[in-house]
């Protein structure tokens, strides 16, 4: 509809009869009426809008909306219609009912359109909400999967670390045993030459004693014991002197051997003490290894329990 037609239609509301105004109101669509339009020029409503509804209720807003949509175009071209005041015309009851029904139908149509628009918006918002929920669920599932993979990896690494710790503890114990065995071998190896000398001295001593005993046996078997004994004192003296010389030669060997025996005895006693100490230390090391194994097993069980609790909480 052109602006001139709208001005003419709005003007007939004041100048035409009640039938023309009711027809114009009924024929006007509800969508063309704006909801919030300022209307400062019209300060009093027509009398037919106040006759049926009483003085306490507000006038029908549909008429004001129709007039407000048409008056700005008229004010731009013609002077305001405040100078022209239509005479009050009595409105029949049937026309008033028709006007009220038309206004109610127009308002109902606008309400239905508004409801449909609200329903459409609600559907759009619900669709967006479902999309956001789907995206959040997808992200949460991906995060949970990553968390499970990380927990499995950490658990595998913890097992490997525990095995490595056990292996390192075992190797440390073996290294400590090897160090102690090396110390024992060092002490024993330092005494091996003395032991070899002892063996040589023992062989010499045995040979000297055996030769002395043989010589004494020979001398004793040659001495007559029964009958008329006659002996050459010179030869006996020589034999005894030779025996004394042999004993004198054996005495330094015996003294040296006794000193070696004393030293070897001291070293052997020290070696026995060292061996006993090493056995005690080895026993303590074994006890410590058992304790470390128990502590490691307890730590592994506690770690697995903590991981299970965190997984149950999530």
Coordinates of C-alpha atoms in Angstrom, one line a residue, residues 35-241:
X35 CA 4.2 -2.9 18.7
X36 CA 6.0 0.1 20.2
X37 CA 5.4 3.4 18.2
X38 CA 5.3 6.8 20.0
X39 CA 2.0 8.6 19.7
X40 CA 2.4 12.1 21.2
X41 CA -0.2 13.9 19.1
X42 CA -3.2 11.8 20.0
X43 CA -4.0 12.4 23.7
X44 CA -7.6 11.4 23.9
X45 CA -9.2 8.3 22.5
X46 CA -12.4 8.3 20.4
X47 CA -15.6 8.0 22.5
X48 CA -16.6 4.7 21.0
X49 CA -13.5 3.0 22.5
X50 CA -14.7 3.9 26.1
X51 CA -18.4 3.3 26.0
X52 CA -18.4 -0.5 26.4
X53 CA -15.3 -1.2 28.4
X54 CA -15.9 1.3 31.2
X55 CA -13.9 4.3 32.4
X56 CA -11.5 2.2 34.6
X57 CA -10.0 0.0 31.7
X58 CA -7.5 1.3 29.2
X59 CA -8.6 1.9 25.6
X60 CA -8.1 -0.7 22.9
X61 CA -4.4 -0.5 21.8
X62 CA -5.1 -1.8 18.3
X63 CA -6.7 1.4 17.2
X64 CA -3.8 3.5 18.5
X65 CA -1.4 1.2 16.7
X66 CA -3.3 1.6 13.4
X67 CA -3.5 5.3 13.8
X68 CA 0.2 5.6 14.9
X69 CA 1.3 3.7 11.8
X70 CA -0.5 6.1 9.6
X71 CA -0.1 9.5 11.3
X72 CA 3.7 10.0 10.8
X73 CA 3.2 10.0 7.0
X74 CA 0.4 12.4 7.2
X75 CA 2.3 14.7 9.6
X76 CA 5.2 14.8 7.1
X77 CA 2.9 16.2 4.3
X78 CA -0.1 17.8 6.0
X79 CA -0.6 19.8 9.2
X80 CA -1.6 17.7 12.3
X81 CA -5.2 16.8 12.5
X82 CA -5.5 18.2 16.0
X83 CA -7.4 21.3 14.6
X84 CA -10.1 19.0 13.0
X85 CA -12.1 17.3 15.8
X86 CA -14.8 14.9 14.6
X87 CA -18.1 15.1 16.2
X88 CA -18.9 12.3 18.5
X89 CA -21.1 9.7 16.7
X90 CA -23.0 7.1 18.6
X91 CA -21.8 3.6 17.8
X92 CA -24.2 0.7 17.7
X93 CA -23.6 -2.3 19.9
X94 CA -23.2 -4.6 16.9
X95 CA -20.5 -2.5 15.3
X96 CA -18.7 -2.2 18.6
X97 CA -18.7 -6.0 19.0
X98 CA -17.4 -6.4 15.4
X99 CA -14.6 -3.9 16.1
X100 CA -13.7 -5.7 19.3
X101 CA -13.7 -9.1 17.5
X102 CA -11.5 -7.8 14.7
X103 CA -9.0 -6.3 17.1
X104 CA -9.0 -9.5 19.2
X105 CA -8.4 -11.6 16.0
X106 CA -5.6 -9.3 14.9
X107 CA -4.0 -9.4 18.3
X108 CA -4.5 -13.2 18.5
X109 CA -2.8 -13.6 15.1
X110 CA 0.1 -11.5 16.2
X111 CA 0.4 -13.6 19.4
X112 CA 0.3 -16.8 17.4
X113 CA 3.0 -15.5 15.1
X114 CA 5.1 -14.5 18.1
X115 CA 4.5 -17.9 19.6
X116 CA 5.7 -19.7 16.5
X117 CA 8.7 -17.5 16.3
X118 CA 9.5 -18.2 20.0
X119 CA 9.1 -22.0 19.3
X120 CA 11.4 -21.7 16.3
X121 CA 14.0 -19.9 18.4
X122 CA 13.7 -22.4 21.2
X123 CA 14.2 -25.2 18.7
X124 CA 17.3 -23.5 17.4
X125 CA 18.6 -23.0 20.9
X126 CA 17.9 -26.6 21.8
X127 CA 19.8 -27.7 18.6
X128 CA 22.7 -25.5 19.6
X129 CA 22.6 -26.9 23.1
X130 CA 22.6 -30.5 21.9
X131 CA 25.5 -29.7 19.6
X132 CA 27.5 -28.2 22.5
X133 CA 26.6 -31.3 24.6
X134 CA 27.8 -33.6 21.8
X135 CA 31.1 -31.6 21.4
X136 CA 31.6 -31.6 25.2
X137 CA 30.9 -35.3 25.4
X138 CA 33.3 -36.0 22.5
X139 CA 36.0 -33.9 24.1
X140 CA 35.5 -35.6 27.5
X141 CA 35.6 -39.1 25.9
X142 CA 38.9 -38.1 24.1
X143 CA 40.3 -36.8 27.4
X144 CA 39.3 -40.0 29.2
X145 CA 40.9 -42.1 26.5
X146 CA 44.1 -40.1 26.7
X147 CA 44.1 -40.3 30.5
X148 CA 43.7 -44.1 30.3
X149 CA 46.6 -44.4 27.8
X150 CA 48.7 -42.1 30.0
X151 CA 47.9 -44.2 33.2
X152 CA 48.7 -47.4 31.4
X153 CA 52.0 -45.9 30.2
X154 CA 52.8 -44.6 33.6
X155 CA 52.0 -48.0 35.2
X156 CA 54.2 -49.8 32.7
X157 CA 57.0 -47.3 33.3
X158 CA 56.6 -47.8 37.1
X159 CA 56.9 -51.6 36.7
X160 CA 60.0 -51.1 34.5
X161 CA 61.4 -48.7 37.1
X162 CA 60.7 -51.2 39.9
X163 CA 62.4 -54.0 38.0
X164 CA 65.4 -51.8 37.3
X165 CA 65.6 -50.8 40.9
X166 CA 65.6 -54.5 41.9
X167 CA 68.2 -55.3 39.3
X168 CA 70.4 -52.3 40.4
X169 CA 70.1 -53.5 44.1
X170 CA 71.0 -57.0 43.1
X171 CA 74.0 -55.8 41.1
X172 CA 75.1 -53.5 44.0
X173 CA 75.0 -56.5 46.3
X174 CA 77.0 -58.6 43.9
X175 CA 79.5 -55.7 43.5
X176 CA 79.9 -55.5 47.2
X177 CA 80.5 -59.2 47.5
X178 CA 83.1 -59.0 44.7
X179 CA 84.8 -56.2 46.5
X180 CA 85.0 -58.1 49.8
X181 CA 86.2 -61.2 48.0
X182 CA 88.9 -59.1 46.3
X183 CA 90.0 -57.9 49.7
X184 CA 90.2 -61.5 50.9
X185 CA 92.1 -62.6 47.9
X186 CA 94.5 -59.6 48.3
X187 CA 95.2 -60.7 51.9
X188 CA 95.7 -64.3 51.0
X189 CA 97.8 -63.5 47.9
X190 CA 100.1 -61.4 50.1
X191 CA 100.6 -64.5 52.3
X192 CA 101.2 -67.0 49.5
X193 CA 105.0 -66.4 49.2
X194 CA 105.4 -66.9 53.0
X195 CA 103.4 -70.1 52.7
X196 CA 105.6 -71.3 49.9
X197 CA 108.7 -70.6 51.9
X198 CA 107.1 -72.4 54.8
X199 CA 106.7 -75.5 52.6
X200 CA 110.3 -75.4 51.6
X201 CA 111.5 -74.9 55.1
X202 CA 109.3 -77.8 56.2
X203 CA 110.8 -80.1 53.6
X204 CA 114.4 -79.1 54.7
X205 CA 113.5 -79.6 58.3
X206 CA 112.0 -83.0 57.6
X207 CA 115.1 -84.0 55.6
X208 CA 117.5 -82.8 58.4
X209 CA 115.5 -84.6 61.1
X210 CA 115.4 -87.8 59.0
X211 CA 119.2 -87.7 58.4
X212 CA 119.9 -87.0 62.1
X213 CA 117.7 -89.8 63.2
X214 CA 119.4 -92.2 60.7
X215 CA 122.8 -91.2 61.9
X216 CA 121.8 -91.6 65.6
X217 CA 120.3 -95.0 64.8
X218 CA 123.5 -96.1 63.0
X219 CA 125.7 -94.9 65.8
X220 CA 123.5 -96.6 68.4
X221 CA 123.5 -99.9 66.5
X222 CA 127.3 -99.8 66.3
X223 CA 127.9 -99.3 70.0
X224 CA 128.4 -102.6 71.8
X225 CA 126.1 -103.1 74.8
X226 CA 126.8 -106.6 76.2
X227 CA 130.0 -108.5 77.0
X228 CA 133.4 -107.2 77.2
X229 CA 133.0 -103.8 75.7
X230 CA 135.9 -102.1 74.1
X231 CA 135.5 -98.9 72.2
X232 CA 137.6 -96.4 70.6
X233 CA 136.9 -93.2 72.5
X234 CA 138.4 -91.1 69.7
X235 CA 135.9 -92.4 67.2
X236 CA 133.0 -92.1 69.6
X237 CA 134.1 -88.6 70.3
X238 CA 134.3 -87.8 66.7
X239 CA 130.8 -89.2 66.1
X240 CA 129.3 -87.2 69.0
X241 CA 131.1 -84.1 67.8

